[in-house]
PDB file of C-alpha atoms in Angstrom:
ATOM      1  CA  ARG A  22       0.019  -0.002  -0.003  1.00 54.00           C
ATOM      2  CA  LYS A  23       1.270   3.511  -0.992  1.00 60.00           C
ATOM      3  CA  GLU A  24       2.346   5.524   2.009  1.00 83.00           C
ATOM      4  CA  VAL A  25       0.079   8.562   0.831  1.00 89.00           C
ATOM      5  CA  GLU A  26      -2.793   8.414  -1.638  1.00 90.00           C
ATOM      6  CA  GLN A  27      -4.384  11.118  -3.314  1.00 93.00           C
ATOM      7  CA  ASP A  28      -6.667  11.362  -6.226  1.00 88.00           C
ATOM      8  CA  PRO A  29      -4.532  12.816  -9.110  1.00 87.00           C
ATOM      9  CA  GLY A  30      -7.495  14.626 -10.682  1.00 87.00           C
ATOM     10  CA  PRO A  31      -7.484  16.866 -12.493  1.00 92.00           C
ATOM     11  CA  PHE A  32     -10.460  18.532 -10.726  1.00 94.00           C
ATOM     12  CA  ASN A  33     -11.906  21.137 -13.150  1.00 96.00           C
ATOM     13  CA  VAL A  34     -14.316  23.476 -11.253  1.00 96.00           C
ATOM     14  CA  PRO A  35     -15.905  26.844 -12.076  1.00 97.00           C
ATOM     15  CA  GLU A  36     -14.948  30.067 -10.225  1.00 97.00           C
ATOM     16  CA  GLY A  37     -16.849  30.320  -6.984  1.00 97.00           C
ATOM     17  CA  ALA A  38     -17.283  26.528  -6.593  1.00 97.00           C
ATOM     18  CA  THR A  39     -16.422  24.676  -3.461  1.00 97.00           C
ATOM     19  CA  VAL A  40     -14.093  21.658  -3.950  1.00 96.00           C
ATOM     20  CA  ALA A  41     -12.895  19.168  -1.567  1.00 95.00           C
ATOM     21  CA  PHE A  42      -9.689  16.949  -1.666  1.00 93.00           C
ATOM     22  CA  ASN A  43      -9.079  13.867   0.388  1.00 93.00           C
ATOM     23  CA  CYS A  44      -5.772  12.164   1.318  1.00 93.00           C
ATOM     24  CA  THR A  45      -5.167   8.813   2.821  1.00 92.00           C
ATOM     25  CA  TYR A  46      -2.036   7.753   4.753  1.00 89.00           C
ATOM     26  CA  SER A  47      -0.816   4.285   5.866  1.00 85.00           C
ATOM     27  CA  ASN A  48       1.460   5.126   8.619  1.00 77.00           C
ATOM     28  CA  SER A  49      -0.765   5.000  11.887  1.00 74.00           C
ATOM     29  CA  ALA A  50       2.262   6.625  13.931  1.00 76.00           C
ATOM     30  CA  SER A  51       2.056   9.574  11.697  1.00 71.00           C
ATOM     31  CA  GLN A  52       2.355  12.816  13.919  1.00 77.00           C
ATOM     32  CA  SER A  53       2.072  15.985  11.943  1.00 87.00           C
ATOM     33  CA  PHE A  54       0.168  16.679   8.863  1.00 91.00           C
ATOM     34  CA  PHE A  55       0.285  19.438   6.215  1.00 94.00           C
ATOM     35  CA  TRP A  56      -1.245  20.686   3.093  1.00 96.00           C
ATOM     36  CA  TYR A  57       1.177  22.251   0.491  1.00 97.00           C
ATOM     37  CA  ARG A  58       0.290  23.758  -2.814  1.00 97.00           C
ATOM     38  CA  GLN A  59       2.740  23.483  -5.978  1.00 97.00           C
ATOM     39  CA  ASP A  60       2.397  25.344  -9.014  1.00 96.00           C
ATOM     40  CA  CYS A  61       3.851  23.878 -12.170  1.00 92.00           C
ATOM     41  CA  ARG A  62       7.604  23.341 -12.022  1.00 88.00           C
ATOM     42  CA  LYS A  63       7.813  25.513  -8.693  1.00 95.00           C
ATOM     43  CA  GLU A  64       8.500  24.673  -5.111  1.00 97.00           C
ATOM     44  CA  PRO A  65       5.886  23.445  -2.748  1.00 97.00           C
ATOM     45  CA  LYS A  66       4.523  26.245  -0.593  1.00 96.00           C
ATOM     46  CA  LEU A  67       2.983  25.437   2.873  1.00 94.00           C
ATOM     47  CA  LEU A  68      -0.738  26.063   2.755  1.00 95.00           C
ATOM     48  CA  MET A  69      -1.747  25.010   6.240  1.00 94.00           C
ATOM     49  CA  SER A  70      -1.148  22.484   9.058  1.00 91.00           C
ATOM     50  CA  VAL A  71      -3.837  20.010   9.803  1.00 90.00           C
ATOM     51  CA  TYR A  72      -5.191  19.303  13.232  1.00 78.00           C
ATOM     52  CA  SER A  73      -7.784  16.672  14.508  1.00 78.00           C
ATOM     53  CA  SER A  74     -10.046  19.578  15.602  1.00 81.00           C
ATOM     54  CA  GLY A  75     -10.045  20.878  12.205  1.00 83.00           C
ATOM     55  CA  ASN A  76      -8.519  24.362  11.284  1.00 90.00           C
ATOM     56  CA  GLU A  77      -9.739  27.216   8.947  1.00 93.00           C
ATOM     57  CA  ASP A  78      -7.782  29.845   7.159  1.00 93.00           C
ATOM     58  CA  GLY A  79     -10.009  32.043   5.087  1.00 96.00           C
ATOM     59  CA  ARG A  80     -11.554  30.027   2.372  1.00 97.00           C
ATOM     60  CA  PHE A  81      -9.461  26.938   3.276  1.00 97.00           C
ATOM     61  CA  THR A  82     -10.623  24.251   5.793  1.00 96.00           C
ATOM     62  CA  ALA A  83      -8.374  21.247   6.788  1.00 95.00           C
ATOM     63  CA  GLN A  84      -9.548  18.157   8.694  1.00 93.00           C
ATOM     64  CA  LEU A  85      -7.758  15.216  10.040  1.00 92.00           C
ATOM     65  CA  ASN A  86      -9.496  11.904  10.864  1.00 89.00           C
ATOM     66  CA  ARG A  87      -7.037   9.741  12.534  1.00 87.00           C
ATOM     67  CA  ALA A  88      -9.394   6.768  13.132  1.00 88.00           C
ATOM     68  CA  SER A  89      -9.839   6.391   9.198  1.00 88.00           C
ATOM     69  CA  GLN A  90      -6.319   7.785   8.504  1.00 89.00           C
ATOM     70  CA  TYR A  91      -7.225  10.458   6.057  1.00 89.00           C
ATOM     71  CA  ILE A  92      -6.953  14.413   5.940  1.00 93.00           C
ATOM     72  CA  SER A  93      -9.146  16.672   3.924  1.00 94.00           C
ATOM     73  CA  LEU A  94      -8.807  20.104   2.243  1.00 96.00           C
ATOM     74  CA  LEU A  95     -11.886  22.122   1.394  1.00 96.00           C
ATOM     75  CA  ILE A  96     -11.728  25.173  -0.699  1.00 97.00           C
ATOM     76  CA  ARG A  97     -14.551  27.438  -0.916  1.00 98.00           C
ATOM     77  CA  ASP A  98     -15.406  30.042  -3.402  1.00 98.00           C
ATOM     78  CA  SER A  99     -12.670  29.013  -5.769  1.00 98.00           C
ATOM     79  CA  LYS A 100     -10.386  31.597  -7.485  1.00 98.00           C
ATOM     80  CA  LEU A 101      -8.603  31.329 -10.678  1.00 97.00           C
ATOM     81  CA  SER A 102      -5.299  31.786  -8.513  1.00 97.00           C
ATOM     82  CA  ASP A 103      -6.208  28.578  -6.686  1.00 98.00           C
ATOM     83  CA  SER A 104      -5.342  26.559  -9.648  1.00 97.00           C
ATOM     84  CA  ALA A 105      -2.343  24.385  -8.630  1.00 97.00           C
ATOM     85  CA  THR A 106      -1.522  20.896  -7.414  1.00 97.00           C
ATOM     86  CA  TYR A 107      -2.256  20.327  -3.829  1.00 97.00           C
ATOM     87  CA  LEU A 108       0.152  17.973  -1.861  1.00 97.00           C
ATOM     88  CA  CYS A 109      -0.727  16.299   1.397  1.00 94.00           C
ATOM     89  CA  SER A 110       2.088  15.259   3.724  1.00 93.00           C
ATOM     90  CA  TYR A 111       2.964  14.047   7.104  1.00 90.00           C
ATOM     91  CA  SER A 112       5.858  13.445   9.361  1.00 87.00           C
ATOM     92  CA  GLY A 113       6.042  10.503  11.672  1.00 82.00           C
ATOM     93  CA  ALA A 114       6.731  10.452  15.390  1.00 77.00           C
ATOM     94  CA  GLY A 115      10.360  11.184  16.246  1.00 80.00           C
ATOM     95  CA  SER A 116      11.106  11.757  12.518  1.00 85.00           C
ATOM     96  CA  TYR A 117      11.922  15.021  10.492  1.00 85.00           C
ATOM     97  CA  GLN A 118      11.079  13.423   7.219  1.00 89.00           C
ATOM     98  CA  LEU A 119       8.011  14.739   5.430  1.00 92.00           C
ATOM     99  CA  THR A 120       6.383  12.120   3.136  1.00 92.00           C
ATOM    100  CA  PHE A 121       4.343  13.591   0.260  1.00 94.00           C
ATOM    101  CA  GLY A 122       1.597  12.553  -1.819  1.00 94.00           C
ATOM    102  CA  LYS A 123       1.836  12.834  -5.582  1.00 94.00           C
ATOM    103  CA  GLY A 124      -0.862  15.627  -5.422  1.00 95.00           C
ATOM    104  CA  THR A 125      -4.218  16.566  -6.700  1.00 95.00           C
ATOM    105  CA  LYS A 126      -4.414  18.932  -9.637  1.00 96.00           C
ATOM    106  CA  LEU A 127      -7.036  21.578  -9.436  1.00 96.00           C
ATOM    107  CA  SER A 128      -7.945  23.792 -12.436  1.00 96.00           C
ATOM    108  CA  VAL A 129     -10.376  26.703 -11.631  1.00 97.00           C
ATOM    109  CA  ILE A 130     -12.167  27.764 -14.788  1.00 96.00           C
ATOM    110  CA  PRO A 131     -13.563  31.191 -15.523  1.00 94.00           C
TER     111      PRO A 131
ATOM    112  CA  GLU B  15       9.451  37.699   4.131  1.00 76.00           C
ATOM    113  CA  PRO B  16      12.428  35.502   4.690  1.00 80.00           C
ATOM    114  CA  GLU B  17      13.057  32.738   2.306  1.00 93.00           C
ATOM    115  CA  VAL B  18      15.176  29.939   1.216  1.00 97.00           C
ATOM    116  CA  THR B  19      17.409  30.649  -1.628  1.00 97.00           C
ATOM    117  CA  GLN B  20      19.225  28.105  -3.873  1.00 97.00           C
ATOM    118  CA  THR B  21      21.735  28.419  -6.425  1.00 96.00           C
ATOM    119  CA  PRO B  22      22.057  27.728  -9.515  1.00 96.00           C
ATOM    120  CA  SER B  23      18.552  27.469 -10.709  1.00 96.00           C
ATOM    121  CA  HIS B  24      19.647  25.135 -13.525  1.00 97.00           C
ATOM    122  CA  GLN B  25      22.571  23.017 -13.769  1.00 97.00           C
ATOM    123  CA  VAL B  26      23.615  20.824 -16.733  1.00 97.00           C
ATOM    124  CA  THR B  27      26.380  18.279 -16.350  1.00 97.00           C
ATOM    125  CA  GLN B  28      27.925  15.333 -17.936  1.00 97.00           C
ATOM    126  CA  MET B  29      27.339  11.700 -16.366  1.00 97.00           C
ATOM    127  CA  GLY B  30      30.143  10.987 -13.930  1.00 97.00           C
ATOM    128  CA  GLN B  31      30.801  14.731 -13.138  1.00 97.00           C
ATOM    129  CA  GLU B  32      30.578  16.018  -9.643  1.00 97.00           C
ATOM    130  CA  VAL B  33      27.932  18.648  -8.732  1.00 98.00           C
ATOM    131  CA  ILE B  34      27.400  20.940  -5.817  1.00 97.00           C
ATOM    132  CA  LEU B  35      23.962  22.414  -5.102  1.00 98.00           C
ATOM    133  CA  ARG B  36      23.899  25.362  -2.852  1.00 97.00           C
ATOM    134  CA  CYS B  37      21.194  26.602  -0.383  1.00 97.00           C
ATOM    135  CA  VAL B  38      20.907  29.370   2.019  1.00 97.00           C
ATOM    136  CA  PRO B  39      18.178  28.420   4.584  1.00 96.00           C
ATOM    137  CA  ILE B  40      16.101  30.889   6.483  1.00 95.00           C
ATOM    138  CA  SER B  41      18.448  32.396   9.105  1.00 91.00           C
ATOM    139  CA  ASN B  42      16.794  31.430  12.443  1.00 90.00           C
ATOM    140  CA  HIS B  43      15.868  27.914  11.269  1.00 94.00           C
ATOM    141  CA  LEU B  44      17.635  24.903  12.845  1.00 93.00           C
ATOM    142  CA  TYR B  45      16.546  21.991  10.526  1.00 95.00           C
ATOM    143  CA  PHE B  46      17.698  21.652   6.898  1.00 96.00           C
ATOM    144  CA  TYR B  47      16.549  19.244   4.335  1.00 97.00           C
ATOM    145  CA  TRP B  48      17.119  18.210   0.722  1.00 98.00           C
ATOM    146  CA  TYR B  49      14.368  16.885  -1.302  1.00 98.00           C
ATOM    147  CA  ARG B  50      14.060  15.949  -5.013  1.00 98.00           C
ATOM    148  CA  GLN B  51      11.266  15.691  -7.654  1.00 97.00           C
ATOM    149  CA  ILE B  52      11.650  13.902 -10.900  1.00 96.00           C
ATOM    150  CA  LEU B  53       9.332  15.478 -13.432  1.00 93.00           C
ATOM    151  CA  GLY B  54       5.832  14.125 -13.021  1.00 91.00           C
ATOM    152  CA  GLN B  55       6.586  12.373  -9.824  1.00 93.00           C
ATOM    153  CA  LYS B  56       6.145  13.033  -6.086  1.00 95.00           C
ATOM    154  CA  VAL B  57       8.498  15.161  -3.922  1.00 97.00           C
ATOM    155  CA  GLU B  58      10.919  12.599  -2.357  1.00 97.00           C
ATOM    156  CA  PHE B  59      12.775  13.056   0.985  1.00 96.00           C
ATOM    157  CA  LEU B  60      16.785  12.671   0.724  1.00 97.00           C
ATOM    158  CA  VAL B  61      18.255  13.850   3.951  1.00 97.00           C
ATOM    159  CA  SER B  62      17.678  15.888   7.052  1.00 96.00           C
ATOM    160  CA  PHE B  63      20.444  17.847   8.878  1.00 95.00           C
ATOM    161  CA  TYR B  64      20.536  19.183  12.388  1.00 94.00           C
ATOM    162  CA  ASN B  65      23.161  20.370  14.786  1.00 91.00           C
ATOM    163  CA  ASN B  66      25.708  19.925  12.109  1.00 91.00           C
ATOM    164  CA  GLU B  67      24.916  16.334  11.369  1.00 94.00           C
ATOM    165  CA  ILE B  68      22.617  14.116   9.369  1.00 96.00           C
ATOM    166  CA  SER B  69      19.654  13.175  11.408  1.00 95.00           C
ATOM    167  CA  GLU B  70      17.830  11.119   8.751  1.00 94.00           C
ATOM    168  CA  LYS B  71      18.460   9.871   5.195  1.00 95.00           C
ATOM    169  CA  SER B  72      16.533   7.967   2.762  1.00 95.00           C
ATOM    170  CA  GLU B  73      17.491   4.980   0.586  1.00 94.00           C
ATOM    171  CA  ILE B  74      17.982   7.408  -2.263  1.00 95.00           C
ATOM    172  CA  PHE B  75      20.912   9.129  -0.261  1.00 96.00           C
ATOM    173  CA  ASP B  76      23.582   6.716  -0.913  1.00 94.00           C
ATOM    174  CA  ASP B  77      27.294   7.066  -0.915  1.00 95.00           C
ATOM    175  CA  GLN B  78      27.350   9.204  -3.869  1.00 96.00           C
ATOM    176  CA  PHE B  79      25.571  11.988  -1.919  1.00 97.00           C
ATOM    177  CA  SER B  80      26.893  14.115   0.771  1.00 97.00           C
ATOM    178  CA  VAL B  81      25.770  17.255   2.614  1.00 97.00           C
ATOM    179  CA  GLU B  82      27.703  20.009   4.330  1.00 95.00           C
ATOM    180  CA  ARG B  83      27.113  23.267   6.182  1.00 92.00           C
ATOM    181  CA  PRO B  84      30.527  24.870   5.417  1.00 86.00           C
ATOM    182  CA  ASP B  85      29.733  28.052   7.432  1.00 86.00           C
ATOM    183  CA  GLY B  86      26.930  29.670   9.385  1.00 78.00           C
ATOM    184  CA  SER B  87      24.816  30.187   6.319  1.00 87.00           C
ATOM    185  CA  ASN B  88      25.311  27.799   3.475  1.00 93.00           C
ATOM    186  CA  PHE B  89      23.987  24.172   3.186  1.00 96.00           C
ATOM    187  CA  THR B  90      25.165  22.203   0.184  1.00 97.00           C
ATOM    188  CA  LEU B  91      24.354  18.883  -1.393  1.00 98.00           C
ATOM    189  CA  LYS B  92      27.050  17.172  -3.332  1.00 98.00           C
ATOM    190  CA  ILE B  93      26.575  14.576  -5.790  1.00 97.00           C
ATOM    191  CA  ARG B  94      30.089  12.900  -6.402  1.00 95.00           C
ATOM    192  CA  SER B  95      29.407  11.015  -9.722  1.00 94.00           C
ATOM    193  CA  THR B  96      26.247  11.861 -11.449  1.00 97.00           C
ATOM    194  CA  LYS B  97      24.069   9.412 -13.139  1.00 96.00           C
ATOM    195  CA  LEU B  98      21.282   9.840 -15.748  1.00 97.00           C
ATOM    196  CA  GLU B  99      18.667   9.045 -13.118  1.00 96.00           C
ATOM    197  CA  ASP B 100      19.855  11.900 -10.857  1.00 97.00           C
ATOM    198  CA  SER B 101      18.200  14.245 -13.350  1.00 97.00           C
ATOM    199  CA  ALA B 102      15.492  15.889 -11.258  1.00 97.00           C
ATOM    200  CA  MET B 103      14.551  19.102  -9.566  1.00 98.00           C
ATOM    201  CA  TYR B 104      16.326  19.443  -6.047  1.00 98.00           C
ATOM    202  CA  PHE B 105      14.765  21.462  -3.480  1.00 98.00           C
ATOM    203  CA  CYS B 106      16.386  22.625  -0.183  1.00 98.00           C
ATOM    204  CA  ALA B 107      14.100  23.218   2.668  1.00 97.00           C
ATOM    205  CA  SER B 108      14.383  24.619   6.329  1.00 96.00           C
ATOM    206  CA  SER B 109      12.239  24.606   9.365  1.00 94.00           C
ATOM    207  CA  ALA B 110      12.316  26.044  12.934  1.00 92.00           C
ATOM    208  CA  PHE B 111      11.278  22.642  14.383  1.00 88.00           C
ATOM    209  CA  GLY B 112      12.135  19.258  13.061  1.00 85.00           C
ATOM    210  CA  GLY B 113       9.607  17.857  10.461  1.00 82.00           C
ATOM    211  CA  GLU B 114       7.287  20.890  11.089  1.00 84.00           C
ATOM    212  CA  LYS B 115       6.197  23.659   8.676  1.00 88.00           C
ATOM    213  CA  LEU B 116       9.108  23.332   6.101  1.00 93.00           C
ATOM    214  CA  PHE B 117       9.844  26.251   3.717  1.00 95.00           C
ATOM    215  CA  PHE B 118      11.210  25.323   0.386  1.00 97.00           C
ATOM    216  CA  GLY B 119      13.611  27.101  -1.878  1.00 97.00           C
ATOM    217  CA  SER B 120      12.770  27.369  -5.632  1.00 97.00           C
ATOM    218  CA  GLY B 121      14.938  24.529  -6.582  1.00 97.00           C
ATOM    219  CA  THR B 122      17.763  23.616  -8.766  1.00 98.00           C
ATOM    220  CA  GLN B 123      16.952  21.766 -11.885  1.00 98.00           C
ATOM    221  CA  LEU B 124      19.652  19.216 -12.558  1.00 98.00           C
ATOM    222  CA  SER B 125      20.101  17.723 -15.904  1.00 97.00           C
ATOM    223  CA  VAL B 126      22.539  14.921 -16.418  1.00 97.00           C
ATOM    224  CA  LEU B 127      23.465  14.157 -20.004  1.00 96.00           C
TER     225      LEU B 127
END
């Protein structure tokens, strides 16, 4: 089983739509979780950390479900500038290594 | 806003040659990393570095790879004898805490011919 699985997409959504991505992970000892966004041929940029209690940053909401071993990202009121690949990642207990998924590609269409 | 800087942005080399990729992490960060991304593939961990020594490394990081922090600001990745399969984008990253909230540089695109 892959360490981190994400639907590769692409998700093509109109401006203003709400879109949700899920990511499943296999390592039950995973400690910290993050969503990054990556524009084509650019570096990953930290979008937000993910907590069990859920956290929100403007139009973005992230959620962690440890029992089912998945994390989610919800984007409301999509903007053209949200078009990117969204990477989920985690680090394990006592490890500094971030494990990334292959990413989910989002295209927001005018 | 502080950022991680990497040089060069592109490096072309012949198979078997040595390359050194350079990075300047964010100044108050203590943890440094190298990752790579082959075109169309996921971002892969190579090595983490803390307190002037390697803290973790992946299977990719074999004897051909080494890292160094030669002074208080630079962090380098050396590939001793490059192979065709080393062609990738190499990202340096740093963080204030281990494995938490990594900030990535803009990468060095390495092409091995």
